[in-house]
Tab-separated table of C-alpha atoms and ligand atoms in Angstrom:
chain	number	residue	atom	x	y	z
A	135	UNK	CA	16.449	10.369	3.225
A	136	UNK	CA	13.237	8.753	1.656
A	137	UNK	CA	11.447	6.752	3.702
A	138	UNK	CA	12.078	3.647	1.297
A	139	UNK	CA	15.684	3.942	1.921
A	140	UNK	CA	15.288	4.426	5.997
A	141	UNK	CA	13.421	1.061	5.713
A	142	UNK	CA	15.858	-0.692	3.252
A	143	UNK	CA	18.688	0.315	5.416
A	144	UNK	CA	16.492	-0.780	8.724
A	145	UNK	CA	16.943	-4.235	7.547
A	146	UNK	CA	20.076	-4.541	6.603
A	147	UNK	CA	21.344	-3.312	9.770
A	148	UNK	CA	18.938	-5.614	11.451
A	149	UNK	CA	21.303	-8.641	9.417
A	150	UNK	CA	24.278	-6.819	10.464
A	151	UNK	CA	25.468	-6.296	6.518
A	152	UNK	CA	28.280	-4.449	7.341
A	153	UNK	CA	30.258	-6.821	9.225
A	154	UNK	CA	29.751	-9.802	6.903
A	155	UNK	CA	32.824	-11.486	5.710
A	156	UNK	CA	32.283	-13.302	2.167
A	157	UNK	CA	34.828	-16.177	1.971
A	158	UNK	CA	37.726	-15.305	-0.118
A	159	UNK	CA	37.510	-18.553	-1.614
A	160	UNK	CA	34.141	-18.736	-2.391
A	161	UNK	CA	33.108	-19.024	-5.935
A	162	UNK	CA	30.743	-16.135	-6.180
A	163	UNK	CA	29.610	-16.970	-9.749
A	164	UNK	CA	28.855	-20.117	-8.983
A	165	UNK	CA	27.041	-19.351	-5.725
A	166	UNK	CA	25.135	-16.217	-7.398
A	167	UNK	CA	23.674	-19.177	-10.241
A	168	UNK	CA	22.677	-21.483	-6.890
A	169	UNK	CA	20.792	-18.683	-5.432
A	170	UNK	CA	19.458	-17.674	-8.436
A	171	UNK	CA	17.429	-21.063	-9.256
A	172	UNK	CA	16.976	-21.381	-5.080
A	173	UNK	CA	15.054	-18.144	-5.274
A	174	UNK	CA	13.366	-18.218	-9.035
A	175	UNK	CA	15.365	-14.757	-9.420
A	176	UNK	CA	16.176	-13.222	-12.323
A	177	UNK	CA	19.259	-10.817	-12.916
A	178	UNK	CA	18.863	-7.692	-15.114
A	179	UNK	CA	21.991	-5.696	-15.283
A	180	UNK	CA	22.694	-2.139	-17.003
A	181	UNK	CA	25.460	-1.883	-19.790
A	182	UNK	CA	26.849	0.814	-17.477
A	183	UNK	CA	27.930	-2.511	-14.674
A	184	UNK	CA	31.202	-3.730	-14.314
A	185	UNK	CA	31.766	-6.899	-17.031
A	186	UNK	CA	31.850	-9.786	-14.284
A	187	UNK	CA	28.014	-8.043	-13.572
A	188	UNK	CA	26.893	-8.098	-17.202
A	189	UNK	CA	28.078	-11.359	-17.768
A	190	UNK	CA	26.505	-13.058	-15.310
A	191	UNK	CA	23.135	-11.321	-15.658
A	192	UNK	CA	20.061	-13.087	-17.595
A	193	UNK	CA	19.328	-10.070	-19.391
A	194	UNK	CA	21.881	-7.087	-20.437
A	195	UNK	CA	20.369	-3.914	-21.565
A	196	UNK	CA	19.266	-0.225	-21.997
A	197	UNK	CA	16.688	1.134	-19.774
A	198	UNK	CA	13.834	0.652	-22.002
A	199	UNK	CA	14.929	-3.002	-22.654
A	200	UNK	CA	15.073	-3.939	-18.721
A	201	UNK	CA	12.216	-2.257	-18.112
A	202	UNK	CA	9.861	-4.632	-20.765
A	203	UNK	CA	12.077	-7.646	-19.160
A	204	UNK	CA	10.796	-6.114	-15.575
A	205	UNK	CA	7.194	-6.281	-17.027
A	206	UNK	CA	7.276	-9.403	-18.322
A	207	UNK	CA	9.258	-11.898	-15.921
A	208	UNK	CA	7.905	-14.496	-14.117
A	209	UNK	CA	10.742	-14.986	-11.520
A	210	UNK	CA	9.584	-14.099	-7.896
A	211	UNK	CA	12.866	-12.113	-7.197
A	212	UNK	CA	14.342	-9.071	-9.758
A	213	UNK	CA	17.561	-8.345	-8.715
A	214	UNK	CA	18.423	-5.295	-10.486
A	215	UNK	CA	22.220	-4.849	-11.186
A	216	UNK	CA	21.681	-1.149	-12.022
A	217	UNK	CA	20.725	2.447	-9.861
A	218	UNK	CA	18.226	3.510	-7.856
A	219	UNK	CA	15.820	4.820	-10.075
A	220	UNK	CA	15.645	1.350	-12.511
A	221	UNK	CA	15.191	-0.599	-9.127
A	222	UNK	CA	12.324	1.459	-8.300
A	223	UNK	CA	10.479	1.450	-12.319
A	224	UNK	CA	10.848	-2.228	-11.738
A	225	UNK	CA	9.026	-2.349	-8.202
A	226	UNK	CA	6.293	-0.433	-9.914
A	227	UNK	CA	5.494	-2.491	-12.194
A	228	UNK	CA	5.613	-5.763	-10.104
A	229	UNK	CA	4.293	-4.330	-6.690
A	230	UNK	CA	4.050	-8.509	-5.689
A	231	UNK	CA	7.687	-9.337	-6.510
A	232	UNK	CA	10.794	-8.982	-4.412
A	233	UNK	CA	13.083	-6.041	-6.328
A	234	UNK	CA	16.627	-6.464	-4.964
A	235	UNK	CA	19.065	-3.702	-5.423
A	236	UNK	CA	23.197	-4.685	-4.566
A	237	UNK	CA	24.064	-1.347	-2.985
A	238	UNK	CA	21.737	1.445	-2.061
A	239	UNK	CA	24.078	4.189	-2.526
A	240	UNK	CA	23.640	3.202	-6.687
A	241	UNK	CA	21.906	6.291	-6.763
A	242	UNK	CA	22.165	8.619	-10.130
A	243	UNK	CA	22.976	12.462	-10.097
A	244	UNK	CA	20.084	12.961	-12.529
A	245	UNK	CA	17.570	11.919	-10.589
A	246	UNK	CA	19.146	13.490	-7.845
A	247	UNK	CA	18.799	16.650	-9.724
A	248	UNK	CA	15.039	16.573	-9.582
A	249	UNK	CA	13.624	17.272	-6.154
A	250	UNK	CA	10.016	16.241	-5.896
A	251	UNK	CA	8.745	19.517	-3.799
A	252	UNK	CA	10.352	21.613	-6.462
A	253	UNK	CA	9.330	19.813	-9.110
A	254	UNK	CA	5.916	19.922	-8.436
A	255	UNK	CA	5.990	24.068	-7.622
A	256	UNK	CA	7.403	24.364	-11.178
A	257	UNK	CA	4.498	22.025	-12.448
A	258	UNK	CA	2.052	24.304	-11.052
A	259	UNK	CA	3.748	27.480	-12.228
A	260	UNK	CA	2.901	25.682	-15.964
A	261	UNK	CA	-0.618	24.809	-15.996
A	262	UNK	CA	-2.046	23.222	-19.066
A	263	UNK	CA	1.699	21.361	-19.711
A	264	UNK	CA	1.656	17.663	-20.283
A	265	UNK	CA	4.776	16.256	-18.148
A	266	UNK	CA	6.982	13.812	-19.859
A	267	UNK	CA	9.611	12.841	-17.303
A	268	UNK	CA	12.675	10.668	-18.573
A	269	UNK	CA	13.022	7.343	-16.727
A	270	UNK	CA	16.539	8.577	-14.758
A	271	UNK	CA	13.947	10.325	-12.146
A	272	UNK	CA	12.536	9.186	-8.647
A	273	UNK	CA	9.527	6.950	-8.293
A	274	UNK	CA	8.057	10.036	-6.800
A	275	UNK	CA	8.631	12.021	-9.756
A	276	UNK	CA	6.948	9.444	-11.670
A	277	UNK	CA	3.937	9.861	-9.832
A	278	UNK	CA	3.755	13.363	-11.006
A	279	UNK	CA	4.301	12.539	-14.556
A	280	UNK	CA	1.816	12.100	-17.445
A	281	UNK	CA	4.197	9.872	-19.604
A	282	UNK	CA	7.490	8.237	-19.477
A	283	UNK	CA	10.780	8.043	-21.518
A	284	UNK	CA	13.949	6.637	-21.981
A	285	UNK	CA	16.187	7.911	-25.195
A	286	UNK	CA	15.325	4.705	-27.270
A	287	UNK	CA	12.135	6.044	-27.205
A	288	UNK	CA	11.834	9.575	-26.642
A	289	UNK	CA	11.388	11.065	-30.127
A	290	UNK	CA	8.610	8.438	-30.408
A	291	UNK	CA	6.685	9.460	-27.449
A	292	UNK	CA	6.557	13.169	-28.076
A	293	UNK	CA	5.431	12.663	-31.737
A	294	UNK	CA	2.923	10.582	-29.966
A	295	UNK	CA	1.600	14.035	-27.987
A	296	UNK	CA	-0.697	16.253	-30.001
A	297	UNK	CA	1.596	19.244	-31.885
A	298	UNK	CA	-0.418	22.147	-29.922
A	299	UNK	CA	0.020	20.532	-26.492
A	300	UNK	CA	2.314	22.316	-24.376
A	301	UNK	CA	4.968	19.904	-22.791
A	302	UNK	CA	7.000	19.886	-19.978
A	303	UNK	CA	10.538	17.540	-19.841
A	304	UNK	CA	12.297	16.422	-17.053
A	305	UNK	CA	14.793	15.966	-15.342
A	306	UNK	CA	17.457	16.133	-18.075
A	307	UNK	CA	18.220	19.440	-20.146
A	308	UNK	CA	21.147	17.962	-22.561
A	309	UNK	CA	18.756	15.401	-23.966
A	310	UNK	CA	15.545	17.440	-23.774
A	311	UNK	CA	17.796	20.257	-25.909
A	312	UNK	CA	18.491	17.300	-28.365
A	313	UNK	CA	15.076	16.226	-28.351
A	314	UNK	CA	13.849	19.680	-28.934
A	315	UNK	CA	16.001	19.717	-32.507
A	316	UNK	CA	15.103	16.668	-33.342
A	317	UNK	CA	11.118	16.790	-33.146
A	318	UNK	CA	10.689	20.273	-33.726
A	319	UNK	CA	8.716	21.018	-30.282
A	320	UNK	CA	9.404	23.434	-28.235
A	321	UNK	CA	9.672	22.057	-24.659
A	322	UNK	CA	9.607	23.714	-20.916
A	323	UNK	CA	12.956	22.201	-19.909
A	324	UNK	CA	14.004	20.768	-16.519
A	325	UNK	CA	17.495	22.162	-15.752
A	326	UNK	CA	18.689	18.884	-14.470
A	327	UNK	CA	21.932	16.567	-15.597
A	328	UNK	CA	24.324	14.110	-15.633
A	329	UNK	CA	27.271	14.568	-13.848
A	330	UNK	CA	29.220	11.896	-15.979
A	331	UNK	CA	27.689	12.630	-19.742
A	332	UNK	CA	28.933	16.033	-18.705
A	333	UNK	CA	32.096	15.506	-17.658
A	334	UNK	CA	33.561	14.508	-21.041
A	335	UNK	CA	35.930	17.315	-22.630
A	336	UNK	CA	35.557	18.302	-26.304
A	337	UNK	CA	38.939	19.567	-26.283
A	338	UNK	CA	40.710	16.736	-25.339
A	339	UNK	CA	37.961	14.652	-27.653
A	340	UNK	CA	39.112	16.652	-30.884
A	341	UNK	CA	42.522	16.161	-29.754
A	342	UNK	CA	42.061	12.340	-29.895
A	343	UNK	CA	40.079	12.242	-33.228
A	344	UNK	CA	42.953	14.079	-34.789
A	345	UNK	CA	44.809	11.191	-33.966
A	346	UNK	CA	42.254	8.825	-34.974
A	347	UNK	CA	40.944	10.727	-38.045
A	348	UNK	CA	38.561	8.091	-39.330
A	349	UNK	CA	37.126	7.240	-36.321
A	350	UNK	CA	33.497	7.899	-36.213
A	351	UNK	CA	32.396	9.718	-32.609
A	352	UNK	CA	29.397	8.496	-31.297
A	353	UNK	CA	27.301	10.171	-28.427
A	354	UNK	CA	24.632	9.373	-25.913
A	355	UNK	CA	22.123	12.606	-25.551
A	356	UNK	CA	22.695	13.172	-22.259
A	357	UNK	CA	26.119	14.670	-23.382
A	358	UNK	CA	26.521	18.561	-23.902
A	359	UNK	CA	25.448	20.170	-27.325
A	360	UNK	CA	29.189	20.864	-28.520
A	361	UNK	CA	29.405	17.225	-28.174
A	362	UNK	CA	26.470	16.559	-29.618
A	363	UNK	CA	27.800	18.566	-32.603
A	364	UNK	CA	30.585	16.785	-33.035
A	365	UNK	CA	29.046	13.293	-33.246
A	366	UNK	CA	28.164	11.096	-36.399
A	367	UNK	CA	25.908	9.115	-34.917
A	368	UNK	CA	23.295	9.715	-31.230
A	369	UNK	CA	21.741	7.522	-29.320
A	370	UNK	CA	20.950	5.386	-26.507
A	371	UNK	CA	23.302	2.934	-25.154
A	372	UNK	CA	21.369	0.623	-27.238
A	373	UNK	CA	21.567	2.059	-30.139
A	374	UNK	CA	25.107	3.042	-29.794
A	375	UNK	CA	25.787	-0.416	-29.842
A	376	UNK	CA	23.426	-1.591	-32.561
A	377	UNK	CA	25.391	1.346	-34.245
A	378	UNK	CA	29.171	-0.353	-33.625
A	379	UNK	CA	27.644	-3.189	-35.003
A	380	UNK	CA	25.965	-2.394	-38.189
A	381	UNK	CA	28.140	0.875	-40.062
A	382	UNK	CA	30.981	-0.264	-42.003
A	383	UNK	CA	33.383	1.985	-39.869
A	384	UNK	CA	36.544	0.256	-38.309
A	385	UNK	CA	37.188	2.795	-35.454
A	386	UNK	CA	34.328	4.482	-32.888
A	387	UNK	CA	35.343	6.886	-30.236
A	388	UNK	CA	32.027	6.311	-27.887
A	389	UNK	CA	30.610	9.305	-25.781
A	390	UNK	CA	29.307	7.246	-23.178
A	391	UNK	CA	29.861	5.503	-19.627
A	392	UNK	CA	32.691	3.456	-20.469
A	393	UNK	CA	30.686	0.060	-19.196
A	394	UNK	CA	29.031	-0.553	-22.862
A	395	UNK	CA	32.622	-0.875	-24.154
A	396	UNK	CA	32.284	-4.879	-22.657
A	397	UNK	CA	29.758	-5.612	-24.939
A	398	UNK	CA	30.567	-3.923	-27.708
A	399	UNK	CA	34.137	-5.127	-27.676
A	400	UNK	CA	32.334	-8.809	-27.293
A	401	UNK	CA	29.797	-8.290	-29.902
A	402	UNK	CA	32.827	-6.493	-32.840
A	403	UNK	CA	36.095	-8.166	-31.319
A	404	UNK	CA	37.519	-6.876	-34.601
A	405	UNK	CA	36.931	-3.159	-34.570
A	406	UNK	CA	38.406	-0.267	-32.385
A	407	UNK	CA	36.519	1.361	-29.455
A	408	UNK	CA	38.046	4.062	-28.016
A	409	UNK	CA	36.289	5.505	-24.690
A	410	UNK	CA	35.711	9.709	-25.371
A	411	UNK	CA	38.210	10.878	-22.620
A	412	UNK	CA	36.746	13.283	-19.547
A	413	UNK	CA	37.870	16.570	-18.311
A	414	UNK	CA	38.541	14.118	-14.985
A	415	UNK	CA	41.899	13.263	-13.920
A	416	UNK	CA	41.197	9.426	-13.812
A	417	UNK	CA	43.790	6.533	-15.012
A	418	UNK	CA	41.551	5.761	-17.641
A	419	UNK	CA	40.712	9.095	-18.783
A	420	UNK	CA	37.527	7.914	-19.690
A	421	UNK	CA	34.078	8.520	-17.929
A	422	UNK	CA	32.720	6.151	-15.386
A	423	UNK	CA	29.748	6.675	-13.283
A	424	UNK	CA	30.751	6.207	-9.669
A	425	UNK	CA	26.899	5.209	-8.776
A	426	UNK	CA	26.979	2.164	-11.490
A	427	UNK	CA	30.028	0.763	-9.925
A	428	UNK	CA	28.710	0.624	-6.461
A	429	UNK	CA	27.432	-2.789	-7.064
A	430	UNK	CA	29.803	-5.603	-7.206
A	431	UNK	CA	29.700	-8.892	-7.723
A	432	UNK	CA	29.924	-9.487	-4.029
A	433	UNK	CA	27.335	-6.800	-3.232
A	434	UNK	CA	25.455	-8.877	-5.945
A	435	UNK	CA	25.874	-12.508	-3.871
A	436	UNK	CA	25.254	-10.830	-0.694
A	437	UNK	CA	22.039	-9.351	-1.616
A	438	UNK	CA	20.658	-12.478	-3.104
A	439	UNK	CA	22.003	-14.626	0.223
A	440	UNK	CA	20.501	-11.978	2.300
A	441	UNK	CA	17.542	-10.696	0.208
A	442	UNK	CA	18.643	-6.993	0.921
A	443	UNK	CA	18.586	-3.999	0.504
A	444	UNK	CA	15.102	-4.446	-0.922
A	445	UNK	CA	12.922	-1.770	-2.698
A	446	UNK	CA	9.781	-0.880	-1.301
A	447	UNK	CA	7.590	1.912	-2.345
A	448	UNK	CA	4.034	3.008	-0.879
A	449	UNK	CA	0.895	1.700	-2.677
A	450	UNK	CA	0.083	5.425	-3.626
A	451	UNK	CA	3.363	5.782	-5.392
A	452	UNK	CA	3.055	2.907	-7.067
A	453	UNK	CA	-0.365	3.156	-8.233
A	454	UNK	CA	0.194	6.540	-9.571
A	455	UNK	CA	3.874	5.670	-10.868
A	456	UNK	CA	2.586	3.023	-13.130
A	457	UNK	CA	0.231	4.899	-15.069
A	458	UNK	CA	2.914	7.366	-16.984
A	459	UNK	CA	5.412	4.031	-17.040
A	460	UNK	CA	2.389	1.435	-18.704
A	461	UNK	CA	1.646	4.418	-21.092
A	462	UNK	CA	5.439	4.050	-22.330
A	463	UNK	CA	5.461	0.334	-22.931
A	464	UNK	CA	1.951	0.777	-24.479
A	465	UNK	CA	3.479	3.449	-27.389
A	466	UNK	CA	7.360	1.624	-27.507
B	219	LIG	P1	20.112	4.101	-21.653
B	219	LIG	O1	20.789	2.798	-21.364
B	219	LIG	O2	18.630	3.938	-21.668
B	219	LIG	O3	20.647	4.720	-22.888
B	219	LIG	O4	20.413	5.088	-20.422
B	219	LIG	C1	21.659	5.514	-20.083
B	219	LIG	C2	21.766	5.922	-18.674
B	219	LIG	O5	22.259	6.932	-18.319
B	219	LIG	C3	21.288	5.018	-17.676
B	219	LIG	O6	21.519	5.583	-16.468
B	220	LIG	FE1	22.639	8.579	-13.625
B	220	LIG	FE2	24.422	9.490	-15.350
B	220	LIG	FE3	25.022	7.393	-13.849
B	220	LIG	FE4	23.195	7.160	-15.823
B	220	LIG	S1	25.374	7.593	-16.061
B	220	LIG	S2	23.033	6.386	-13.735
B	220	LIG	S3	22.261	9.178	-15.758
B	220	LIG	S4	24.628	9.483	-13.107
């Protein structure tokens, strides 16, 4: 367990979190707001959260977007209604603020599948390789890397790397295979992924658009190539809902955590969004990730009332974390 986690977990078993009762009656939106202004706390919150999360939050967005609101806040407190890994980018860049984080175990299996000792043998098996590392990694990771991503950005910050510099992308293989056909570059791929972008099934998908023939399918890139193939439009969760918004099309099947549906069925009330259906066995047959919906809005009150579990990271991960994060807000 990393040592951040011992610590965060130190304290909240110091408040004895786990035998808290919250009030059934108490209104928890209401008591989130009073915290909020009590504390000068700000709420960012993922499009993968539950709706009751996103619609609470002061800012709803993609990773890139909530990490520029991280950097440029002015609230004491970030409570992060994410994972793990957003959490941490935040702490980074505001070492002096309090990052709070509703439930520790909103980890992410990408990250997960990017081990710092490894990483770093396979970085020194490729010497002379820039590292571009996409944001779903560790803080530790981070420290490692020469530049960061998210896929808003991603084509933009390789074109930004000379064309005869060899380049090494992490953690995720589905999007650096994507990113490889778009841009042209021939990358030294991580062989990491994520366990929900994978878990969607093209055959039941082609099944569905049968039924739905002018639907247009719309992907995230950390789905599979045959996926990928089978999309009109890719892109971050974002730009998949910039997407919704702007083509003339009446029906979208979206290849993505189901979350964004919220907002996009808020922002075109009048169109049909139809979730791309997994291989799992799940009652709605559509892809959620499990480490998203840790946090609830109760984990969300309690962590404000309690001001844990907290992220902490050393002062040498965060000075050498920032540098490949700062470098990314600098080009996007
Ligand atoms: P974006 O919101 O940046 O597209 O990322 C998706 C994701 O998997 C976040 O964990
Ligand atoms: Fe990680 Fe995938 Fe969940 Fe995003 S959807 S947090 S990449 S496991």
């Amino acid at each position: 367990m990393a040592p951040n986690i011992k610590e965060a977990k130190k304290k909240l078993d110091q408040i004895g979190y786990l035998n808290i009762k919250v009030d059934p009656e108490i209104d928890l939106v209401a008591e989130i707001n009073k915290l909020k202004k009590e504390k000068n706390a700000v709420i960012l919150a993922h499009y993968y959260q539950e709706p009751v999360i996103q619609d609470i939050s002061d800012y709803l967005g993609d990773s890139l977007a909530l990490a520029k609101k991280a950097a440029q806040t002015d609230a004491e407190t970030i409570v992060f209604a994410g994972v793990h890994f957003m959490a941490e980018t935040a702490k980074i860049i505001n070492p002096e603020k309090k990052v709070l984080l509703p439930d520790l175990k909103a980890g992410c299996s990408l990250a997960d599948s990017c081990p710092p000792t490894e990483f770093k043998k396979f970085i020194d098996q490729h010497p002379g390789h820039i590292v571009i590392t996409y944001i779903n990694c560790s803080a530790e990771i981070k420290t490692m890397s020469d530049i960061t991503c998210t896929s808003s950005n991603a084509v933009q910050i390789i074109e930004s790397i000379p064309k005869d510099q060899p380049i090494i992308f992490a953690p995720d293989k589905n999007l650096g295979k994507y990113l490889i056909k778009k841009t042209g570059r021939d990358m030294l791929l991580w062989e990491g992924s994520c366990i929900v972008h994978e878990a969607f099934s093209i055959d039941r998908l082609l099944e569905l658009h049968q039924n739905h023939a002018k639907a247009k399918i719309i992907a995230h890139p950390e789905s599979e190539e045959p996926l990928l193939k089978t999309a009109q439009f890719i892109g971050s969760t974002a730009q998949l809902l910039k997407y919704v918004k702007e083509d003339s099309a009446e029906e979208f099947i979206v290849a993505t955590e189901a979350g964004i549906l919220h907002q996009m069925m808020k922002e075109v009330p009048n169109k049909t969004l139809i979730p791309a259906p997994s291989n799992e066995d799940n009652t709605c047959a559509c892809s959620e990730c499990a480490f998203m919906k840790q946090n609830t809005l109760e984990k969300l009150y309690l962590c404000m009332k309690y001001d844990a579990p907290e992220i902490t990271l050393s002062e040498e991960v965060i000075i050498k974390g920032r540098r490949p994060i700062e470098r990314m807000l600098e080009i996007s």
